[in-house]
């Protein structure tokens, strides 16, 4: 039920899944994040995190690199390959500068990393910055390139003018604007916009992307929904 999940994500407190095997660090971060207003879920292994992620999704993941069993990097890589979790923002905790260097060069799908030892304050600043960057709104408002979505009122305005979108086009635009620049393939779009339990042909995605472009066209905004050759579609900000 991708739709319900996304609705929850915009209206509730931001949730962080913290995957760290060292109890002291976990407790400290849980305390600091809770005080900063986040809801915190905990896992002490990658395997436990993967089980938790089968259900409701958090808004962001904090993953320790060194975990018993599957490493944090392997976990991040697997999450990126699964359409259900592919777009979750990830901050990696690393122990040494050497690991940080590897992270930079290694395409692990990590959005940001923090080198240990770090202050909880620094980490929370990074969490907030990343949530802002991926556009997870605290007030149910999404804004980019002159397009403004009020997710609570279910309204879209473009350069201040209200416009009507069908429910599927609305969800498509919401997903795109939540992840500017990121390319989604058709299977990912089906999973996130239509939900896992619904059977829809991939061709249907193209039909609704076309409708979304058509709705944006009178405002000169259709070019923001870009075709990525051999992949699918993405939102290209100004
Ligand atoms: Ca560890």
Tab-separated table of N, CA, C and O in Angstrom, residues 68-151:
chain	number	residue	atom	x	y	z
A	68	UNK	N	27.655	-6.636	12.595
A	68	UNK	CA	27.902	-8.078	12.575
A	68	UNK	C	27.054	-8.679	11.458
A	68	UNK	O	25.963	-8.198	11.193
A	69	UNK	N	27.545	-9.699	10.778
A	69	UNK	CA	26.770	-10.256	9.651
A	69	UNK	C	26.901	-9.332	8.452
A	69	UNK	O	27.979	-8.863	8.127
A	70	UNK	N	25.761	-9.035	7.817
A	70	UNK	CA	25.797	-8.187	6.625
A	70	UNK	C	26.263	-6.777	6.999
A	70	UNK	O	25.807	-6.204	7.982
A	71	UNK	N	27.195	-6.231	6.193
A	71	UNK	CA	27.724	-4.894	6.504
A	71	UNK	C	26.716	-3.818	6.127
A	71	UNK	O	25.773	-4.062	5.362
A	72	UNK	N	26.954	-2.615	6.645
A	72	UNK	CA	26.082	-1.493	6.332
A	72	UNK	C	26.097	-1.157	4.849
A	72	UNK	O	25.074	-0.775	4.276
A	73	UNK	N	27.252	-1.316	4.231
A	73	UNK	CA	27.371	-0.997	2.802
A	73	UNK	C	26.565	-1.990	1.965
A	73	UNK	O	25.857	-1.610	1.028
A	74	UNK	N	26.673	-3.258	2.337
A	74	UNK	CA	25.919	-4.285	1.615
A	74	UNK	C	24.412	-4.045	1.797
A	74	UNK	O	23.634	-4.173	0.856
A	75	UNK	N	24.028	-3.659	3.005
A	75	UNK	CA	22.612	-3.356	3.266
A	75	UNK	C	22.136	-2.215	2.353
A	75	UNK	O	21.100	-2.316	1.704
A	76	UNK	N	22.939	-1.135	2.289
A	76	UNK	CA	22.563	0.014	1.452
A	76	UNK	C	22.422	-0.420	-0.003
A	76	UNK	O	21.478	-0.024	-0.692
A	77	UNK	N	23.355	-1.242	-0.447
A	77	UNK	CA	23.334	-1.696	-1.836
A	77	UNK	C	22.046	-2.495	-2.119
A	77	UNK	O	21.382	-2.287	-3.124
A	78	UNK	N	21.707	-3.382	-1.189
A	78	UNK	CA	20.494	-4.193	-1.386
A	78	UNK	C	19.226	-3.342	-1.365
A	78	UNK	O	18.291	-3.596	-2.116
A	79	UNK	N	19.199	-2.349	-0.489
A	79	UNK	CA	18.008	-1.507	-0.400
A	79	UNK	C	17.799	-0.738	-1.697
A	79	UNK	O	16.675	-0.524	-2.132
A	80	UNK	N	18.901	-0.322	-2.319
A	80	UNK	CA	18.798	0.412	-3.584
A	80	UNK	C	18.280	-0.457	-4.714
A	80	UNK	O	17.710	0.042	-5.676
A	81	UNK	N	18.504	-1.767	-4.616
A	81	UNK	CA	18.081	-2.675	-5.682
A	81	UNK	C	16.613	-3.061	-5.567
A	81	UNK	O	16.032	-3.587	-6.500
A	82	UNK	N	16.012	-2.835	-4.408
A	82	UNK	CA	14.617	-3.211	-4.176
A	82	UNK	C	13.741	-1.974	-4.401
A	82	UNK	O	13.939	-0.950	-3.752
A	83	UNK	N	12.792	-2.088	-5.319
A	83	UNK	CA	11.979	-0.914	-5.648
A	83	UNK	C	11.241	-0.365	-4.416
A	83	UNK	O	10.993	0.820	-4.313
A	84	UNK	N	10.921	-1.249	-3.480
A	84	UNK	CA	10.206	-0.856	-2.260
A	84	UNK	C	11.032	0.134	-1.432
A	84	UNK	O	10.489	1.035	-0.794
A	85	UNK	N	12.352	-0.036	-1.439
A	85	UNK	CA	13.213	0.758	-0.553
A	85	UNK	C	14.215	1.632	-1.314
A	85	UNK	O	15.009	2.342	-0.700
A	86	UNK	N	14.161	1.576	-2.662
A	86	UNK	CA	15.215	2.188	-3.486
A	86	UNK	C	15.412	3.679	-3.219
A	86	UNK	O	16.524	4.186	-3.329
A	87	UNK	N	14.347	4.388	-2.864
A	87	UNK	CA	14.501	5.840	-2.763
A	87	UNK	C	14.623	6.329	-1.317
A	87	UNK	O	14.558	7.527	-1.063
A	88	UNK	N	14.822	5.426	-0.378
A	88	UNK	CA	14.986	5.864	1.024
A	88	UNK	C	16.298	6.618	1.204
A	88	UNK	O	17.348	6.138	0.797
A	89	UNK	N	16.257	7.793	1.830
A	89	UNK	CA	17.509	8.520	2.080
A	89	UNK	C	18.355	7.778	3.128
A	89	UNK	O	17.832	7.305	4.130
A	90	UNK	N	19.650	7.681	2.853
A	90	UNK	CA	20.548	6.925	3.738
A	90	UNK	C	21.738	7.779	4.172
A	90	UNK	O	22.411	8.388	3.338
A	91	UNK	N	21.984	7.802	5.485
A	91	UNK	CA	23.223	8.378	6.015
A	91	UNK	C	24.039	7.213	6.586
A	91	UNK	O	23.519	6.405	7.364
A	92	UNK	N	25.303	7.111	6.178
A	92	UNK	CA	26.154	6.024	6.658
A	92	UNK	C	27.079	6.546	7.744
A	92	UNK	O	27.648	7.636	7.628
A	93	UNK	N	27.205	5.765	8.829
A	93	UNK	CA	28.176	6.082	9.880
A	93	UNK	C	29.447	5.294	9.586
A	93	UNK	O	29.393	4.073	9.422
A	94	UNK	N	30.563	5.975	9.502
A	94	UNK	CA	31.812	5.270	9.216
A	94	UNK	C	32.808	5.542	10.335
A	94	UNK	O	32.730	6.566	11.016
A	95	UNK	N	33.741	4.601	10.502
A	95	UNK	CA	34.670	4.701	11.626
A	95	UNK	C	35.936	5.467	11.264
A	95	UNK	O	36.513	6.138	12.090
A	96	UNK	N	36.355	5.354	10.039
A	96	UNK	CA	37.651	5.936	9.685
A	96	UNK	C	37.537	6.754	8.408
A	96	UNK	O	36.624	6.571	7.620
A	97	UNK	N	38.537	7.627	8.228
A	97	UNK	CA	38.597	8.415	7.014
A	97	UNK	C	38.731	7.552	5.782
A	97	UNK	O	38.206	7.869	4.724
A	98	UNK	N	39.390	6.423	5.972
A	98	UNK	CA	39.598	5.514	4.847
A	98	UNK	C	38.257	5.012	4.300
A	98	UNK	O	38.033	4.938	3.101
A	99	UNK	N	37.359	4.683	5.228
A	99	UNK	CA	36.041	4.230	4.808
A	99	UNK	C	35.288	5.340	4.089
A	99	UNK	O	34.609	5.099	3.103
A	100	UNK	N	35.453	6.556	4.615
A	100	UNK	CA	34.778	7.692	3.985
A	100	UNK	C	35.243	7.856	2.540
A	100	UNK	O	34.437	8.116	1.650
A	101	UNK	N	36.533	7.664	2.331
A	101	UNK	CA	37.066	7.757	0.970
A	101	UNK	C	36.459	6.703	0.063
A	101	UNK	O	36.099	6.978	-1.074
A	102	UNK	N	36.344	5.499	0.608
A	102	UNK	CA	35.748	4.411	-0.171
A	102	UNK	C	34.303	4.749	-0.518
A	102	UNK	O	33.841	4.501	-1.622
A	103	UNK	N	33.601	5.327	0.466
A	103	UNK	CA	32.197	5.662	0.254
A	103	UNK	C	32.028	6.634	-0.890
A	103	UNK	O	31.113	6.532	-1.688
A	104	UNK	N	32.956	7.600	-0.943
A	104	UNK	CA	32.857	8.627	-1.978
A	104	UNK	C	33.027	8.017	-3.359
A	104	UNK	O	32.351	8.387	-4.299
A	105	UNK	N	33.966	7.074	-3.462
A	105	UNK	CA	34.257	6.523	-4.782
A	105	UNK	C	33.328	5.345	-5.104
A	105	UNK	O	33.084	5.025	-6.242
A	106	UNK	N	32.785	4.746	-4.096
A	106	UNK	CA	31.997	3.529	-4.262
A	106	UNK	C	30.529	3.882	-4.437
A	106	UNK	O	29.960	4.638	-3.657
A	107	UNK	N	29.943	3.336	-5.460
A	107	UNK	CA	28.555	3.660	-5.746
A	107	UNK	C	27.626	2.815	-4.884
A	107	UNK	O	26.965	1.913	-5.350
A	108	UNK	N	27.588	3.139	-3.601
A	108	UNK	CA	26.798	2.329	-2.674
A	108	UNK	C	25.375	2.855	-2.540
A	108	UNK	O	24.551	2.251	-1.880
A	109	UNK	N	25.103	3.996	-3.149
A	109	UNK	CA	23.753	4.545	-3.036
A	109	UNK	C	23.532	5.296	-1.732
A	109	UNK	O	22.410	5.569	-1.356
A	110	UNK	N	24.617	5.613	-1.037
A	110	UNK	CA	24.501	6.354	0.214
A	110	UNK	C	24.396	7.847	-0.100
A	110	UNK	O	25.112	8.358	-0.954
A	111	UNK	N	23.478	8.551	0.569
A	111	UNK	CA	23.268	9.973	0.280
A	111	UNK	C	24.256	10.860	1.015
A	111	UNK	O	24.619	11.929	0.552
A	112	UNK	N	24.660	10.425	2.215
A	112	UNK	CA	25.588	11.235	3.004
A	112	UNK	C	26.273	10.299	3.995
A	112	UNK	O	25.813	9.181	4.224
A	113	UNK	N	27.367	10.734	4.577
A	113	UNK	CA	28.020	9.905	5.576
A	113	UNK	C	28.598	10.801	6.662
A	113	UNK	O	28.876	11.972	6.447
A	114	UNK	N	28.743	10.232	7.850
A	114	UNK	CA	29.309	10.949	8.987
A	114	UNK	C	30.413	10.077	9.567
A	114	UNK	O	30.222	8.876	9.777
A	115	UNK	N	31.573	10.671	9.798
A	115	UNK	CA	32.723	9.909	10.294
A	115	UNK	C	32.728	9.936	11.824
A	115	UNK	O	32.596	10.989	12.437
A	116	UNK	N	32.864	8.750	12.428
A	116	UNK	CA	32.968	8.631	13.883
A	116	UNK	C	34.359	9.068	14.337
A	116	UNK	O	35.321	8.784	13.627
A	117	UNK	N	34.537	9.714	15.468
A	117	UNK	CA	33.460	10.117	16.377
A	117	UNK	C	32.825	11.423	15.912
A	117	UNK	O	33.505	12.275	15.367
A	118	UNK	N	31.518	11.542	16.128
A	118	UNK	CA	30.805	12.755	15.716
A	118	UNK	C	29.909	13.164	16.875
A	118	UNK	O	29.623	12.355	17.766
A	119	UNK	N	29.467	14.395	16.884
A	119	UNK	CA	28.531	14.818	17.934
A	119	UNK	C	27.114	14.547	17.443
A	119	UNK	O	26.852	14.632	16.237
A	120	UNK	N	26.204	14.199	18.358
A	120	UNK	CA	24.809	13.983	17.964
A	120	UNK	C	24.249	15.195	17.228
A	120	UNK	O	23.468	15.059	16.293
A	121	UNK	N	24.710	16.371	17.652
A	121	UNK	CA	24.234	17.601	17.021
A	121	UNK	C	24.591	17.650	15.545
A	121	UNK	O	23.790	18.050	14.705
A	122	UNK	N	25.822	17.222	15.240
A	122	UNK	CA	26.277	17.202	13.851
A	122	UNK	C	25.413	16.231	13.034
A	122	UNK	O	24.981	16.552	11.923
A	123	UNK	N	25.174	15.061	13.619
A	123	UNK	CA	24.381	14.066	12.896
A	123	UNK	C	22.963	14.582	12.636
A	123	UNK	O	22.427	14.426	11.536
A	124	UNK	N	22.365	15.203	13.648
A	124	UNK	CA	20.994	15.702	13.486
A	124	UNK	C	20.944	16.794	12.416
A	124	UNK	O	20.016	16.845	11.599
A	125	UNK	N	21.975	17.622	12.373
A	125	UNK	CA	22.034	18.646	11.323
A	125	UNK	C	22.074	17.980	9.946
A	125	UNK	O	21.413	18.433	9.003
A	126	UNK	N	22.837	16.890	9.832
A	126	UNK	CA	22.913	16.170	8.552
A	126	UNK	C	21.582	15.521	8.196
A	126	UNK	O	21.183	15.489	7.033
A	127	UNK	N	20.918	14.966	9.221
A	127	UNK	CA	19.614	14.335	8.998
A	127	UNK	C	18.630	15.377	8.464
A	127	UNK	O	17.945	15.161	7.463
A	128	UNK	N	18.606	16.535	9.118
A	128	UNK	CA	17.666	17.592	8.693
A	128	UNK	C	17.990	18.066	7.278
A	128	UNK	O	17.095	18.277	6.463
A	129	UNK	N	19.289	18.237	7.004
A	129	UNK	CA	19.700	18.717	5.680
A	129	UNK	C	19.294	17.715	4.601
A	129	UNK	O	18.800	18.099	3.544
A	130	UNK	N	19.483	16.441	4.893
A	130	UNK	CA	19.148	15.423	3.896
A	130	UNK	C	17.632	15.358	3.676
A	130	UNK	O	17.170	15.250	2.543
A	131	UNK	N	16.866	15.450	4.756
A	131	UNK	CA	15.408	15.427	4.611
A	131	UNK	C	14.937	16.619	3.787
A	131	UNK	O	14.036	16.506	2.968
A	132	UNK	N	15.573	17.766	4.003
A	132	UNK	CA	15.233	18.947	3.196
A	132	UNK	C	15.584	18.704	1.739
A	132	UNK	O	14.830	19.034	0.839
A	133	UNK	N	16.757	18.118	1.538
A	133	UNK	CA	17.250	17.881	0.180
A	133	UNK	C	16.328	16.936	-0.584
A	133	UNK	O	16.071	17.140	-1.769
A	134	UNK	N	15.867	15.877	0.074
A	134	UNK	CA	14.989	14.942	-0.623
A	134	UNK	C	13.540	15.419	-0.596
A	134	UNK	O	12.678	14.805	-1.191
A	135	UNK	N	13.300	16.519	0.129
A	135	UNK	CA	11.987	17.151	0.039
A	135	UNK	C	10.917	16.528	0.911
A	135	UNK	O	9.750	16.691	0.638
A	136	UNK	N	11.306	15.779	1.951
A	136	UNK	CA	10.296	15.238	2.847
A	136	UNK	C	9.733	16.381	3.689
A	136	UNK	O	10.423	16.921	4.534
A	137	UNK	N	8.526	16.793	3.434
A	137	UNK	CA	8.019	18.001	4.067
A	137	UNK	C	7.473	17.745	5.472
A	137	UNK	O	6.884	16.710	5.732
A	138	UNK	N	7.690	18.688	6.350
A	138	UNK	CA	7.132	18.552	7.693
A	138	UNK	C	5.728	19.134	7.731
A	138	UNK	O	4.934	18.817	8.594
A	139	UNK	N	5.413	20.030	6.766
A	139	UNK	CA	4.127	20.710	6.790
A	139	UNK	C	3.201	20.243	5.659
A	139	UNK	O	2.173	20.834	5.418
A	140	UNK	N	3.586	19.177	4.953
A	140	UNK	CA	2.747	18.693	3.865
A	140	UNK	C	2.828	19.539	2.615
A	140	UNK	O	2.001	19.412	1.732
A	141	UNK	N	3.824	20.427	2.534
A	141	UNK	CA	3.979	21.264	1.334
A	141	UNK	C	5.228	20.846	0.572
A	141	UNK	O	6.291	20.671	1.147
A	142	UNK	N	5.066	20.686	-0.734
A	142	UNK	CA	6.208	20.394	-1.611
A	142	UNK	C	6.317	21.530	-2.607
A	142	UNK	O	5.322	21.888	-3.234
A	143	UNK	N	7.484	22.100	-2.753
A	143	UNK	CA	7.651	23.189	-3.706
A	143	UNK	C	8.936	23.001	-4.492
A	143	UNK	O	9.978	22.700	-3.913
A	144	UNK	N	8.823	23.162	-5.792
A	144	UNK	CA	10.015	23.083	-6.627
A	144	UNK	C	9.695	23.699	-7.987
A	144	UNK	O	8.643	23.413	-8.572
A	145	UNK	N	10.574	24.531	-8.480
A	145	UNK	CA	10.489	25.084	-9.839
A	145	UNK	C	9.129	25.725	-10.138
A	145	UNK	O	8.603	25.588	-11.237
A	146	UNK	N	8.544	26.379	-9.139
A	146	UNK	CA	7.280	27.066	-9.367
A	146	UNK	C	6.053	26.194	-9.182
A	146	UNK	O	4.923	26.658	-9.264
A	147	UNK	N	6.286	24.889	-8.943
A	147	UNK	CA	5.164	23.981	-8.693
A	147	UNK	C	5.035	23.796	-7.185
A	147	UNK	O	6.022	23.522	-6.505
A	148	UNK	N	3.798	23.961	-6.685
A	148	UNK	CA	3.584	23.846	-5.252
A	148	UNK	C	2.475	22.828	-5.008
A	148	UNK	O	1.372	22.951	-5.556
A	149	UNK	N	2.782	21.826	-4.195
A	149	UNK	CA	1.788	20.810	-3.865
A	149	UNK	C	1.446	20.918	-2.390
A	149	UNK	O	2.336	20.894	-1.547
A	150	UNK	N	0.155	21.028	-2.101
A	150	UNK	CA	-0.311	20.947	-0.725
A	150	UNK	C	-0.893	19.548	-0.551
A	150	UNK	O	-1.986	19.250	-1.028
A	151	UNK	N	-0.119	18.688	0.116
A	151	UNK	CA	-0.500	17.276	0.176
A	151	UNK	C	-1.697	17.047	1.098
A	151	UNK	O	-2.444	16.097	0.913
